[in-house]
């Protein structure tokens, strides 16, 4: 399924999208990621071994969805949202070279200039886990466009409404909207950006006409990044979606707030998770193709005038 030219141009301008997979308990779990649209209509997403859960989810249930809804850094004014439903596959192969996927890595180096330094010493010693990658290919089965919706980047000084003490209320209060991950009657995951209103019981959300959600496991994702894909933050509120009058209420169960600051704790956790993935499969640590990555990073810096 190919996007028409105007929609394709919009998708290509987005720096990130929300990517949802189904957890073992059926909860739609979404995280921000970078996706490359290929000429054949599929999307390429990669994930490091340190954050392999989305890949494991895909191997268990290939029903996925993408939502392009945060246009930060895209250069587009009031960019329309693009929702893509589809199926995905993720081979077991661990990819450590950009060969064959140069366009993907060039895109990352262009859009996230800080990542170019990871391929140089001494960063290589700390960041090799980042380049041990699993490749996820998404084949679209449906494409829908929606009007733009405000995205506030997350002000830490904004406090939750008085009287609202449900899990995640303090985090969601910092954002003007969140991304709801829910399911349709067939169990397939859906994504939609929605305003969120905290109540003593949970979060009131708004669903879109093109997504007929059903009650059950659901989640709310908030995330932010700047124009250079730096200043990253994301958090996920997992819970249960229930009918509330004419609308829907997400009753939160727990909050997942990964550390993404690039500090010592993040690096330790990433290396530990990578080692665990390899150990469970009795795999040796693969060698990263540093020269090939360095070539692409250098070319990216040249295109940017050395920035």
GROMACS .gro file of N, CA, C and O in nm, residues 227-307:
model
  324
  227UNK      N    1   1.446   2.006   1.791
  227UNK     CA    2   1.461   2.001   1.646
  227UNK      C    3   1.577   1.913   1.601
  227UNK      O    4   1.583   1.874   1.483
  228UNK      N    5   1.668   1.880   1.692
  228UNK     CA    6   1.784   1.797   1.658
  228UNK      C    7   1.776   1.660   1.726
  228UNK      O    8   1.876   1.592   1.744
  229UNK      N    9   1.655   1.619   1.759
  229UNK     CA   10   1.631   1.491   1.826
  229UNK      C   11   1.718   1.475   1.951
  229UNK      O   12   1.771   1.368   1.981
  230UNK      N   13   1.729   1.585   2.024
  230UNK     CA   14   1.797   1.585   2.154
  230UNK      C   15   1.693   1.625   2.259
  230UNK      O   16   1.578   1.656   2.226
  231UNK      N   17   1.734   1.625   2.385
  231UNK     CA   18   1.639   1.655   2.492
  231UNK      C   19   1.526   1.554   2.498
  231UNK      O   20   1.410   1.590   2.521
  232UNK      N   21   1.558   1.427   2.477
  232UNK     CA   22   1.457   1.323   2.467
  232UNK      C   23   1.394   1.291   2.602
  232UNK      O   24   1.461   1.288   2.705
  233UNK      N   25   1.264   1.268   2.600
  233UNK     CA   26   1.192   1.223   2.718
  233UNK      C   27   1.070   1.146   2.672
  233UNK      O   28   1.005   1.183   2.573
  234UNK      N   29   1.038   1.038   2.742
  234UNK     CA   30   0.912   0.968   2.715
  234UNK      C   31   0.865   0.895   2.839
  234UNK      O   32   0.945   0.860   2.926
  235UNK      N   33   0.736   0.876   2.847
  235UNK     CA   34   0.676   0.803   2.958
  235UNK      C   35   0.547   0.739   2.910
  235UNK      O   36   0.477   0.793   2.823
  236UNK      N   37   0.514   0.625   2.968
  236UNK     CA   38   0.396   0.550   2.928
  236UNK      C   39   0.313   0.516   3.051
  236UNK      O   40   0.366   0.467   3.151
  237UNK      N   41   0.183   0.545   3.043
  237UNK     CA   42   0.089   0.508   3.148
  237UNK      C   43   0.007   0.390   3.097
  237UNK      O   44  -0.065   0.401   2.997
  238UNK      N   45   0.021   0.276   3.162
  238UNK     CA   46  -0.054   0.156   3.123
  238UNK      C   47  -0.176   0.139   3.212
  238UNK      O   48  -0.172   0.170   3.332
  239UNK      N   49  -0.286   0.093   3.152
  239UNK     CA   50  -0.407   0.077   3.230
  239UNK      C   51  -0.518   0.008   3.153
  239UNK      O   52  -0.493  -0.070   3.061
  240UNK      N   53  -0.640   0.040   3.190
  240UNK     CA   54  -0.760  -0.023   3.134
  240UNK      C   55  -0.852   0.085   3.079
  240UNK      O   56  -0.882   0.183   3.148
  241UNK      N   57  -0.895   0.068   2.953
  241UNK     CA   58  -0.986   0.163   2.891
  241UNK      C   59  -1.130   0.118   2.917
  241UNK      O   60  -1.166   0.003   2.889
  242UNK      N   61  -1.211   0.210   2.972
  242UNK     CA   62  -1.349   0.178   3.007
  242UNK      C   63  -1.442   0.285   2.954
  242UNK      O   64  -1.405   0.400   2.935
  243UNK      N   65  -1.566   0.247   2.932
  243UNK     CA   66  -1.669   0.342   2.895
  243UNK      C   67  -1.698   0.434   3.012
  243UNK      O   68  -1.701   0.392   3.127
  244UNK      N   69  -1.718   0.565   2.982
  244UNK     CA   70  -1.755   0.662   3.083
  244UNK      C   71  -1.857   0.757   3.022
  244UNK      O   72  -1.821   0.851   2.952
  245UNK      N   73  -1.985   0.729   3.043
  245UNK     CA   74  -2.089   0.808   2.978
  245UNK      C   75  -2.080   0.790   2.828
  245UNK      O   76  -2.081   0.677   2.777
  246UNK      N   77  -2.067   0.900   2.757
  246UNK     CA   78  -2.053   0.895   2.611
  246UNK      C   79  -1.908   0.888   2.567
  246UNK      O   80  -1.880   0.884   2.447
  247UNK      N   81  -1.817   0.887   2.663
  247UNK     CA   82  -1.675   0.889   2.627
  247UNK      C   83  -1.601   0.769   2.683
  247UNK      O   84  -1.658   0.664   2.711
  248UNK      N   85  -1.468   0.789   2.700
  248UNK     CA   86  -1.381   0.681   2.745
  248UNK      C   87  -1.291   0.729   2.857
  248UNK      O   88  -1.248   0.844   2.860
  249UNK      N   89  -1.264   0.638   2.950
  249UNK     CA   90  -1.180   0.666   3.065
  249UNK      C   91  -1.069   0.562   3.071
  249UNK      O   92  -1.096   0.442   3.065
  250UNK      N   93  -0.943   0.608   3.079
  250UNK     CA   94  -0.833   0.516   3.101
  250UNK      C   95  -0.801   0.514   3.251
  250UNK      O   96  -0.764   0.616   3.308
  251UNK      N   97  -0.819   0.398   3.312
  251UNK     CA   98  -0.788   0.380   3.453
  251UNK      C   99  -0.644   0.329   3.463
  251UNK      O  100  -0.615   0.217   3.419
  252UNK      N  101  -0.551   0.410   3.514
  252UNK     CA  102  -0.409   0.373   3.511
  252UNK      C  103  -0.374   0.267   3.615
  252UNK      O  104  -0.429   0.265   3.726
  253UNK      N  105  -0.282   0.179   3.577
  253UNK     CA  106  -0.231   0.077   3.668
  253UNK      C  107  -0.086   0.105   3.708
  253UNK      O  108  -0.048   0.086   3.822
  254UNK      N  109  -0.006   0.148   3.609
  254UNK     CA  110   0.134   0.176   3.641
  254UNK      C  111   0.194   0.269   3.537
  254UNK      O  112   0.141   0.284   3.427
  255UNK      N  113   0.305   0.330   3.575
  255UNK     CA  114   0.375   0.424   3.488
  255UNK      C  115   0.514   0.368   3.456
  255UNK      O  116   0.585   0.322   3.546
  256UNK      N  117   0.548   0.372   3.328
  256UNK     CA  118   0.682   0.331   3.284
  256UNK      C  119   0.752   0.457   3.236
  256UNK      O  120   0.708   0.522   3.141
  257UNK      N  121   0.862   0.492   3.302
  257UNK     CA  122   0.933   0.616   3.270
  257UNK      C  123   1.081   0.584   3.250
  257UNK      O  124   1.162   0.600   3.342
  258UNK      N  125   1.118   0.535   3.131
  258UNK     CA  126   1.259   0.499   3.108
  258UNK      C  127   1.349   0.620   3.121
  258UNK      O  128   1.312   0.732   3.087
  259UNK      N  129   1.470   0.594   3.168
  259UNK     CA  130   1.570   0.700   3.174
  259UNK      C  131   1.634   0.713   3.037
  259UNK      O  132   1.687   0.617   2.983
  260UNK      N  133   1.628   0.833   2.979
  260UNK     CA  134   1.684   0.853   2.846
  260UNK      C  135   1.781   0.970   2.841
  260UNK      O  136   1.800   1.030   2.737
  261UNK      N  137   1.841   1.001   2.955
  261UNK     CA  138   1.926   1.119   2.961
  261UNK      C  139   2.068   1.095   2.913
  261UNK      O  140   2.148   1.187   2.905
  262UNK      N  141   2.100   0.969   2.879
  262UNK     CA  142   2.234   0.940   2.832
  262UNK      C  143   2.338   0.937   2.943
  262UNK      O  144   2.457   0.926   2.916
  263UNK      N  145   2.294   0.943   3.069
  263UNK     CA  146   2.386   0.942   3.182
  263UNK      C  147   2.437   0.803   3.213
  263UNK      O  148   2.410   0.705   3.144
  264UNK      N  149   2.514   0.795   3.323
  264UNK     CA  150   2.579   0.669   3.359
  264UNK      C  151   2.477   0.558   3.383
  264UNK      O  152   2.499   0.443   3.344
  265UNK      N  153   2.366   0.590   3.449
  265UNK     CA  154   2.266   0.487   3.477
  265UNK      C  155   2.206   0.432   3.349
  265UNK      O  156   2.188   0.311   3.334
  266UNK      N  157   2.177   0.522   3.253
  266UNK     CA  158   2.122   0.478   3.126
  266UNK      C  159   2.218   0.385   3.054
  266UNK      O  160   2.177   0.280   3.001
  267UNK      N  161   2.345   0.420   3.051
  267UNK     CA  162   2.444   0.338   2.984
  267UNK      C  163   2.460   0.202   3.052
  267UNK      O  164   2.469   0.098   2.984
  268UNK      N  165   2.461   0.202   3.184
  268UNK     CA  166   2.473   0.074   3.256
  268UNK      C  167   2.354  -0.015   3.226
  268UNK      O  168   2.370  -0.136   3.200
  269UNK      N  169   2.234   0.042   3.231
  269UNK     CA  170   2.114  -0.037   3.205
  269UNK      C  171   2.112  -0.092   3.063
  269UNK      O  172   2.072  -0.205   3.038
  270UNK      N  173   2.156  -0.008   2.967
  270UNK     CA  174   2.157  -0.051   2.827
  270UNK      C  175   2.256  -0.164   2.805
  270UNK      O  176   2.225  -0.263   2.736
  271UNK      N  177   2.374  -0.154   2.862
  271UNK     CA  178   2.473  -0.259   2.846
  271UNK      C  179   2.428  -0.387   2.915
  271UNK      O  180   2.447  -0.498   2.863
  272UNK      N  181   2.366  -0.373   3.030
  272UNK     CA  182   2.317  -0.490   3.103
  272UNK      C  183   2.207  -0.561   3.023
  272UNK      O  184   2.209  -0.684   3.011
  273UNK      N  185   2.114  -0.483   2.966
  273UNK     CA  186   2.006  -0.544   2.888
  273UNK      C  187   2.059  -0.611   2.762
  273UNK      O  188   2.011  -0.718   2.721
  274UNK      N  189   2.159  -0.548   2.699
  274UNK     CA  190   2.221  -0.608   2.580
  274UNK      C  191   2.288  -0.740   2.614
  274UNK      O  192   2.271  -0.842   2.544
  275UNK      N  193   2.364  -0.742   2.724
  275UNK     CA  194   2.431  -0.864   2.765
  275UNK      C  195   2.330  -0.975   2.797
  275UNK      O  196   2.353  -1.093   2.765
  276UNK      N  197   2.218  -0.938   2.859
  276UNK     CA  198   2.115  -1.036   2.892
  276UNK      C  199   2.054  -1.096   2.766
  276UNK      O  200   2.033  -1.218   2.757
  277UNK      N  201   2.027  -1.012   2.665
  277UNK     CA  202   1.971  -1.061   2.538
  277UNK      C  203   2.065  -1.163   2.475
  277UNK      O  204   2.021  -1.270   2.430
  278UNK      N  205   2.193  -1.132   2.470
  278UNK     CA  206   2.290  -1.222   2.408
  278UNK      C  207   2.308  -1.350   2.490
  278UNK      O  208   2.313  -1.461   2.433
  279UNK      N  209   2.315  -1.337   2.621
  279UNK     CA  210   2.338  -1.453   2.707
  279UNK      C  211   2.222  -1.552   2.699
  279UNK      O  212   2.245  -1.675   2.692
  280UNK      N  213   2.099  -1.503   2.696
  280UNK     CA  214   1.983  -1.592   2.690
  280UNK      C  215   1.980  -1.674   2.561
  280UNK      O  216   1.919  -1.781   2.557
  281UNK      N  217   2.046  -1.623   2.458
  281UNK     CA  218   2.045  -1.692   2.328
  281UNK      C  219   2.180  -1.756   2.297
  281UNK      O  220   2.202  -1.803   2.186
  282UNK      N  221   2.268  -1.756   2.397
  282UNK     CA  222   2.401  -1.815   2.381
  282UNK      C  223   2.474  -1.758   2.259
  282UNK      O  224   2.534  -1.831   2.180
  283UNK      N  225   2.469  -1.627   2.245
  283UNK     CA  226   2.530  -1.560   2.132
  283UNK      C  227   2.654  -1.483   2.175
  283UNK      O  228   2.656  -1.423   2.284
  284UNK      N  229   2.758  -1.486   2.092
  284UNK     CA  230   2.874  -1.401   2.115
  284UNK      C  231   2.839  -1.258   2.077
  284UNK      O  232   2.748  -1.233   1.996
  285UNK      N  233   2.911  -1.165   2.136
  285UNK     CA  234   2.886  -1.025   2.106
  285UNK      C  235   2.936  -0.994   1.964
  285UNK      O  236   3.056  -1.009   1.935
  286UNK      N  237   2.848  -0.950   1.873
  286UNK     CA  238   2.891  -0.923   1.735
  286UNK      C  239   2.981  -0.800   1.729
  286UNK      O  240   2.978  -0.712   1.815
  287UNK      N  241   3.061  -0.795   1.622
  287UNK     CA  242   3.148  -0.680   1.599
  287UNK      C  243   3.073  -0.572   1.520
  287UNK      O  244   3.007  -0.602   1.421
  288UNK      N  245   3.086  -0.449   1.562
  288UNK     CA  246   3.023  -0.336   1.493
  288UNK      C  247   3.111  -0.292   1.378
  288UNK      O  248   3.234  -0.286   1.390
  289UNK      N  249   3.050  -0.262   1.265
  289UNK     CA  250   3.123  -0.214   1.147
  289UNK      C  251   3.146  -0.064   1.162
  289UNK      O  252   3.081   0.020   1.099
  290UNK      N  253   3.243  -0.029   1.247
  290UNK     CA  254   3.269   0.112   1.274
  290UNK      C  255   3.312   0.191   1.151
  290UNK      O  256   3.265   0.305   1.132
  291UNK      N  257   3.399   0.139   1.064
  291UNK     CA  258   3.439   0.219   0.947
  291UNK      C  259   3.322   0.259   0.859
  291UNK      O  260   3.316   0.374   0.811
  292UNK      N  261   3.227   0.167   0.836
  292UNK     CA  262   3.112   0.201   0.751
  292UNK      C  263   3.024   0.306   0.817
  292UNK      O  264   2.974   0.399   0.751
  293UNK      N  265   3.003   0.295   0.948
  293UNK     CA  266   2.923   0.395   1.019
  293UNK      C  267   2.993   0.531   1.019
  293UNK      O  268   2.930   0.635   1.002
  294UNK      N  269   3.125   0.529   1.039
  294UNK     CA  270   3.202   0.653   1.039
  294UNK      C  271   3.193   0.723   0.904
  294UNK      O  272   3.180   0.847   0.897
  295UNK      N  273   3.196   0.647   0.795
  295UNK     CA  274   3.184   0.705   0.662
  295UNK      C  275   3.052   0.778   0.646
  295UNK      O  276   3.047   0.891   0.594
  296UNK      N  277   2.943   0.717   0.692
  296UNK     CA  278   2.811   0.780   0.680
  296UNK      C  279   2.801   0.903   0.771
  296UNK      O  280   2.741   1.004   0.734
  297UNK      N  281   2.857   0.894   0.891
  297UNK     CA  282   2.852   1.007   0.983
  297UNK      C  283   2.931   1.125   0.928
  297UNK      O  284   2.889   1.241   0.939
  298UNK      N  285   3.046   1.097   0.868
  298UNK     CA  286   3.128   1.204   0.809
  298UNK      C  287   3.056   1.269   0.693
  298UNK      O  288   3.057   1.393   0.679
  299UNK      N  289   2.991   1.188   0.610
  299UNK     CA  290   2.915   1.244   0.497
  299UNK      C  291   2.800   1.331   0.547
  299UNK      O  292   2.769   1.436   0.488
  300UNK      N  293   2.737   1.289   0.655
  300UNK     CA  294   2.627   1.368   0.714
  300UNK      C  295   2.678   1.503   0.763
  300UNK      O  296   2.615   1.607   0.739
  301UNK      N  297   2.792   1.502   0.830
  301UNK     CA  298   2.849   1.627   0.880
  301UNK      C  299   2.885   1.720   0.765
  301UNK      O  300   2.867   1.843   0.773
  302UNK      N  301   2.932   1.663   0.655
  302UNK     CA  302   2.966   1.744   0.539
  302UNK      C  303   2.843   1.809   0.478
  302UNK      O  304   2.845   1.927   0.439
  303UNK      N  305   2.735   1.733   0.472
  303UNK     CA  306   2.610   1.790   0.419
  303UNK      C  307   2.560   1.905   0.505
  303UNK      O  308   2.498   2.000   0.456
  304UNK      N  309   2.588   1.895   0.634
  304UNK     CA  310   2.542   2.000   0.728
  304UNK      C  311   2.644   2.111   0.743
  304UNK      O  312   2.629   2.198   0.829
  305UNK      N  313   2.750   2.107   0.665
  305UNK     CA  314   2.852   2.210   0.675
  305UNK      C  315   2.938   2.197   0.797
  305UNK      O  316   2.990   2.296   0.850
  306UNK      N  317   2.951   2.073   0.845
  306UNK     CA  318   3.034   2.049   0.962
  306UNK      C  319   2.965   2.070   1.093
  306UNK      O  320   3.025   2.059   1.198
  307UNK      N  321   2.833   2.100   1.089
  307UNK     CA  322   2.760   2.125   1.214
  307UNK      C  323   2.748   1.999   1.296
  307UNK      O  324   2.739   1.890   1.241
   0.00000   0.00000   0.00000
